[in-house]
mmCIF file of C-alpha atoms in Angstrom:
data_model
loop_
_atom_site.group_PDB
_atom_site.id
_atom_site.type_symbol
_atom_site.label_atom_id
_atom_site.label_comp_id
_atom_site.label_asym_id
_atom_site.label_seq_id
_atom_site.Cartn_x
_atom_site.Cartn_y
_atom_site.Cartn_z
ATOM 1 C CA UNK A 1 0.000 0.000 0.000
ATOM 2 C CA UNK A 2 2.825 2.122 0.551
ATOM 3 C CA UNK A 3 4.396 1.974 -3.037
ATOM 4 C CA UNK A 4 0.586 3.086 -4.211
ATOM 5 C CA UNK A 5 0.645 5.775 -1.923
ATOM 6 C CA UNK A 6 4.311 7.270 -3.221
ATOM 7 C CA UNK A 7 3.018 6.321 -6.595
ATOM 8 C CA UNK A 8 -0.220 8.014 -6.788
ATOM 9 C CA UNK A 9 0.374 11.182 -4.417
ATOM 10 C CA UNK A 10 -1.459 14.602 -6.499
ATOM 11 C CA UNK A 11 -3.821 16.534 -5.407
ATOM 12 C CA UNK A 12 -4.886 16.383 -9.220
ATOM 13 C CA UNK A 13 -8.259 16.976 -8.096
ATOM 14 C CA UNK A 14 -8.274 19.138 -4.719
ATOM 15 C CA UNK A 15 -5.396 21.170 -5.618
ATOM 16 C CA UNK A 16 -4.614 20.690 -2.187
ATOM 17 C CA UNK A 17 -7.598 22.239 -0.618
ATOM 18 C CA UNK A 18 -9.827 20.033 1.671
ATOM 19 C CA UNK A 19 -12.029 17.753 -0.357
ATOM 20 C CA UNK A 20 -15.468 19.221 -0.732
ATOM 21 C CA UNK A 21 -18.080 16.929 0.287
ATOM 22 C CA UNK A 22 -22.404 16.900 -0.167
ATOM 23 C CA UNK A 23 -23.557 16.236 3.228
ATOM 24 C CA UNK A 24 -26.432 13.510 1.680
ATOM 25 C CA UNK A 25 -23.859 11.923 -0.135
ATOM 26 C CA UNK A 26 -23.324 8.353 0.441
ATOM 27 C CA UNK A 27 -20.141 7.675 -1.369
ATOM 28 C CA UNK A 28 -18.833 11.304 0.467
ATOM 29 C CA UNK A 29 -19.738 10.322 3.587
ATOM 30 C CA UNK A 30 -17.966 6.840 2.866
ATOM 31 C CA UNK A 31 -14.648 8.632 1.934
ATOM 32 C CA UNK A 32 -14.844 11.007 5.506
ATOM 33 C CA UNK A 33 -15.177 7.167 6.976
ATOM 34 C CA UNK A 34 -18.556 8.068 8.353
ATOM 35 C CA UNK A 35 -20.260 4.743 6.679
ATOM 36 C CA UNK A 36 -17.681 1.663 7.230
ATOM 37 C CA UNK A 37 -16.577 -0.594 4.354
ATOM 38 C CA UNK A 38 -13.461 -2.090 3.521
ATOM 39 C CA UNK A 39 -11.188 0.302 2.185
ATOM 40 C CA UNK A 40 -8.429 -0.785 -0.624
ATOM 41 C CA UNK A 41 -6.648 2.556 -0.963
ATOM 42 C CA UNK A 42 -7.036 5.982 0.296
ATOM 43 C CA UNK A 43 -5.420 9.247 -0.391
ATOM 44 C CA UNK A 44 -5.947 12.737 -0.207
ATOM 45 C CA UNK A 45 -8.014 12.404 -3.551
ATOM 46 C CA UNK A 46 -9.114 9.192 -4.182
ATOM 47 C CA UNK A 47 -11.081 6.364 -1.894
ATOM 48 C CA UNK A 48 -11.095 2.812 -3.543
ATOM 49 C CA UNK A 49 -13.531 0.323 -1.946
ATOM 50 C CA UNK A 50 -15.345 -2.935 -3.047
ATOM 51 C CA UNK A 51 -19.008 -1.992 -4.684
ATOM 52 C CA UNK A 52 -21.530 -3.699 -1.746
ATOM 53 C CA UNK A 53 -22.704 -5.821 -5.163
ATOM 54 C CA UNK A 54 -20.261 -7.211 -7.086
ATOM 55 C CA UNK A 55 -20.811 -8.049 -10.558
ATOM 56 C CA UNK A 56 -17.252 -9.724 -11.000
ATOM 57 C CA UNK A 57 -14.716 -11.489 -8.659
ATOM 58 C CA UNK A 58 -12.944 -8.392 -8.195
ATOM 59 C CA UNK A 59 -15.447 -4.863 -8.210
ATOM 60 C CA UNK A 60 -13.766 -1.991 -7.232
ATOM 61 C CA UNK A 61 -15.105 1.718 -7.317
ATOM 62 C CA UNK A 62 -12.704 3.869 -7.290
ATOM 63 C CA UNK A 63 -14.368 7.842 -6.103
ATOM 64 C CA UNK A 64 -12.761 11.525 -6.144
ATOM 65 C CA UNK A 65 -13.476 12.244 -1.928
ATOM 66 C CA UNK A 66 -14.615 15.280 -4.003
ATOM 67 C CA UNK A 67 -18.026 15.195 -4.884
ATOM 68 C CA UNK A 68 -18.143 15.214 -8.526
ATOM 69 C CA UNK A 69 -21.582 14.344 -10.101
ATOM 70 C CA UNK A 70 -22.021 12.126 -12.557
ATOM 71 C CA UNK A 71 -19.763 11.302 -15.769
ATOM 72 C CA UNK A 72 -22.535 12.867 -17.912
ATOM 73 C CA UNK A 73 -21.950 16.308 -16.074
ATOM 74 C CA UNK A 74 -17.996 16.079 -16.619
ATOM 75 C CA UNK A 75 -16.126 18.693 -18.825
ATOM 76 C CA UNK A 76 -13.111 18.571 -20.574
ATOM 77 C CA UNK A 77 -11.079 20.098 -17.931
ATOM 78 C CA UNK A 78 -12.043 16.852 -15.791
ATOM 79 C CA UNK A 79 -9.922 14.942 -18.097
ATOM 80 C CA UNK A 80 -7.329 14.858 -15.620
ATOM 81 C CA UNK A 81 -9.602 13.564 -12.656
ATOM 82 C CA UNK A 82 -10.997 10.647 -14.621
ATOM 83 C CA UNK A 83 -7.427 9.863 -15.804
ATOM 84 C CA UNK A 84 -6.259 9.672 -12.689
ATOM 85 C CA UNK A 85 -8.857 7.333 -11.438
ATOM 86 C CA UNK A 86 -8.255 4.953 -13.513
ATOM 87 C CA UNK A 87 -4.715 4.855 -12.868
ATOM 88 C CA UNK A 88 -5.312 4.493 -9.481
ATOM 89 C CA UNK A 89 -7.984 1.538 -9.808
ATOM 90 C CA UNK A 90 -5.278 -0.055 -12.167
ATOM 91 C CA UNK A 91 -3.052 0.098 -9.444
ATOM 92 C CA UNK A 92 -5.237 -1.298 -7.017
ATOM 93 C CA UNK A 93 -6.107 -4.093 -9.354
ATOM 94 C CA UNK A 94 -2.366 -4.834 -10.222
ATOM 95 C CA UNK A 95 -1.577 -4.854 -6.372
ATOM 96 C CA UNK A 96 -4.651 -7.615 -5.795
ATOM 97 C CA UNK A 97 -2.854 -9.853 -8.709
ATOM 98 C CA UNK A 98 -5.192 -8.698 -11.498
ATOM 99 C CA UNK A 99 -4.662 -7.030 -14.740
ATOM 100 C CA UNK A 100 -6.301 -4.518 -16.680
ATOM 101 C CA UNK A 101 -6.253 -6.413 -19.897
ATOM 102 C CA UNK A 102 -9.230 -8.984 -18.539
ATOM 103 C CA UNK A 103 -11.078 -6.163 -16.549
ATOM 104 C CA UNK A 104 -13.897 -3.460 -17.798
ATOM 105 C CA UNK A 105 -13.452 -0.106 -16.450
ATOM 106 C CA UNK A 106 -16.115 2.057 -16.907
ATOM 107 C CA UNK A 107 -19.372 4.820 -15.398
ATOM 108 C CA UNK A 108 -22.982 4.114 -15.198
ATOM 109 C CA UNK A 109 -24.248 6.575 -17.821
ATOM 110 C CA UNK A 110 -27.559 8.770 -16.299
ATOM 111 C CA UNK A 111 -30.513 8.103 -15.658
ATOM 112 C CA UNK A 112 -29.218 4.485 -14.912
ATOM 113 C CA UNK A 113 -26.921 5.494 -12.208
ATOM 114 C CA UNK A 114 -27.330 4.971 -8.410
ATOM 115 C CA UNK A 115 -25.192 7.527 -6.730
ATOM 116 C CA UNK A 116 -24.974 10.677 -8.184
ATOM 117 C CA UNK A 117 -21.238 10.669 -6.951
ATOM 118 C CA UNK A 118 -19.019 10.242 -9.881
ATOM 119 C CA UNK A 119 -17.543 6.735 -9.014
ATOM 120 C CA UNK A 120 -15.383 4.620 -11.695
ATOM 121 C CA UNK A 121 -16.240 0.427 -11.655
ATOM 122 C CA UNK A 122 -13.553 -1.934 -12.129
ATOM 123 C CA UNK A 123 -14.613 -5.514 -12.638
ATOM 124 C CA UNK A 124 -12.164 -8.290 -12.582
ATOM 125 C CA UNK A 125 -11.718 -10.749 -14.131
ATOM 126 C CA UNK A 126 -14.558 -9.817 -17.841
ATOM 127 C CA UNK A 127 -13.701 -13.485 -18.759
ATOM 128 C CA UNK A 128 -15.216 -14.789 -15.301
ATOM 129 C CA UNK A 129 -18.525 -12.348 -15.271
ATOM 130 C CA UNK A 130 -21.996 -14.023 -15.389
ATOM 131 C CA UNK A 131 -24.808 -13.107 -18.040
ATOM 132 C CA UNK A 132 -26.381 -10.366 -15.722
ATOM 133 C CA UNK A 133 -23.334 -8.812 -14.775
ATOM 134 C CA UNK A 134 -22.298 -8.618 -18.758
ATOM 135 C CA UNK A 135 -25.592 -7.095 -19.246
ATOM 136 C CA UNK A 136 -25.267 -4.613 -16.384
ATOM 137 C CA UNK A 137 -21.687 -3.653 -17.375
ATOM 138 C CA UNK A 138 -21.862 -3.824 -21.363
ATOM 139 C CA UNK A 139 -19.802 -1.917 -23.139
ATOM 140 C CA UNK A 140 -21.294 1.348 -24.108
ATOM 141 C CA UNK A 141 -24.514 0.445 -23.912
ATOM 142 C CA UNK A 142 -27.021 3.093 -23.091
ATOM 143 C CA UNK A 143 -26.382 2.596 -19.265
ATOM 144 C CA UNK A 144 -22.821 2.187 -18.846
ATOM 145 C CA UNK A 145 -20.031 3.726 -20.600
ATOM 146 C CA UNK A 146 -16.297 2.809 -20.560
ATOM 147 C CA UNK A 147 -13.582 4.732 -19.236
ATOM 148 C CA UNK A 148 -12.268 4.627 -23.350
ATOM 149 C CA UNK A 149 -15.249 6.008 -24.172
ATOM 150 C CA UNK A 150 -15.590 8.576 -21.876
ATOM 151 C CA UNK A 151 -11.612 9.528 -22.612
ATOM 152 C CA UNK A 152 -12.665 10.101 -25.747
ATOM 153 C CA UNK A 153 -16.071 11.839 -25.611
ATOM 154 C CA UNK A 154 -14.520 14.652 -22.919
ATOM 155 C CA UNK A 155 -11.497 14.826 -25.274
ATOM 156 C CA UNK A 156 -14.138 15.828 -28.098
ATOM 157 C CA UNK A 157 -16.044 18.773 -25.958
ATOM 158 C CA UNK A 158 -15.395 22.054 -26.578
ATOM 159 C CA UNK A 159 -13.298 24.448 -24.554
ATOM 160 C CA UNK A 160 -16.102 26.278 -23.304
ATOM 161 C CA UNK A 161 -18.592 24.686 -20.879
ATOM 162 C CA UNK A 162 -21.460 25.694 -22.711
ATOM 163 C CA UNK A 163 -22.748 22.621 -23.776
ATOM 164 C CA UNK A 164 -25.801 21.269 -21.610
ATOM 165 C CA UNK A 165 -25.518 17.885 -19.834
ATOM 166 C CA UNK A 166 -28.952 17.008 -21.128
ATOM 167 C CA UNK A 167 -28.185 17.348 -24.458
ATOM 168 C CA UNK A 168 -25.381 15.440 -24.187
ATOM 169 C CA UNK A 169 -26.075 11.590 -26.086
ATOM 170 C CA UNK A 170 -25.271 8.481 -24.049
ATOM 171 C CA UNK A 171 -22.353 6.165 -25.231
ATOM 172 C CA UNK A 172 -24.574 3.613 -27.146
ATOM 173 C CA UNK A 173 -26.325 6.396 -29.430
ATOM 174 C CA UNK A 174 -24.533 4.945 -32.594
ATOM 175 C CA UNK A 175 -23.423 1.678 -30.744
ATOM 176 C CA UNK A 176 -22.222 -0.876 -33.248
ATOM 177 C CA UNK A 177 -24.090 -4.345 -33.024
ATOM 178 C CA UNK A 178 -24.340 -6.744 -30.037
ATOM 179 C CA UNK A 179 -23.004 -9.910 -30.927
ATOM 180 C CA UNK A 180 -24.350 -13.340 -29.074
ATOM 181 C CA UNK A 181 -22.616 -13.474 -25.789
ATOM 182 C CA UNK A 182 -24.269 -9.594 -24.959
ATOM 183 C CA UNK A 183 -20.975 -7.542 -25.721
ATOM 184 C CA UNK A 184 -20.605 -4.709 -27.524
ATOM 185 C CA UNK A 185 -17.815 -4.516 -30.289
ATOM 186 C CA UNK A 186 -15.558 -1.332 -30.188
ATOM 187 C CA UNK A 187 -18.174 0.818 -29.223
ATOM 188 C CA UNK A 188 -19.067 4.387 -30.202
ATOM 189 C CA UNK A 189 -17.347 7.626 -31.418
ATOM 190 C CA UNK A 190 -19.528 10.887 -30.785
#
């Protein structure tokens, strides 16, 4: 845990001010350790914590201790922040003995999220995961959008925040084909 610590010390996202927290929050008040739960990694930025229902053998979320809402409300200046989470969930996942290359890593895409808390799911190992938990996890599918995606589709905004989060089009709006086992193929470009 230490060598993750050295390794992932920013303050990429607080910019070294105290992490602003939503007092209804559920995933802030997790971070402040007011709701207890196994904790895989902590810093001044990021908590990393088993999701309470796992879809995979290994399902981590990996939250800013920011609150951040959810990845449809990101702009392009958040690239940073969702970068960042992902390397740390990597990381984590490397540290447990698991590796990226057989895990999905991705957000629940609005209205089909639970916790409007930005919060990044790792699942570990894709090869392992039952038919529901393919389903709930698919790439780019209306409800859930992977952290490629996502890279991509902040890296396409414009400078300027004008652009309304309700106008913006979830990852499976041009979605290639589902093939028989329920995954998606490379997914979308917006």
């Amino acid at each position: 845990m230490d060598d993750l610590a050295k390794k992932f010390e920013s303050e990429i996202i607080t910019k070294g001010k105290e992490p602003v927290t939503k007092k209804d929050c559920i995933f802030c008040k997790l971070s402040k350790g007011e709701i207890p739960t196994t904790i895989l990694f902590k810093n001044s930025e990021v908590t990393v914590f088993y999701d309470h229902k796992p879809a995979a053998k290994e399902h981590l979320l990996i939250i800013p201790n920011s609150h951040h809402g959810n990845a449809k409300t990101l702009k392009k200046e958040d690239l940073p922040m969702v970068e960042y989470l992902h390397a740390v969930g990597q990381g984590v996942l490397e540290q447990k003995g698991g590796s990226i290359d057989d895990a999905r890593s991705g957000f629940h895409w609005p209205p089909f999220n639970t916790v409007d808390h930005l919060h990044l799911h790792i699942l570990y190992p894709v090869s392992e995961m039952k038919f529901m938990g393919r389903q709930m996890y698919r790439n780019n599918s209306p409800w859930f959008a992977t952290y490629e995606w996502l890279i991509q589709h902040l890296k396409d905004l414009p400078d300027a925040p004008s652009q309304n989060p309700s106008k913006v089009r979830a990852p499976s709006q041009e979605a290639d084909e589902v093939d028989a086992s329920g995954e998606s193929g490379s997914g979308t470009a917006i």
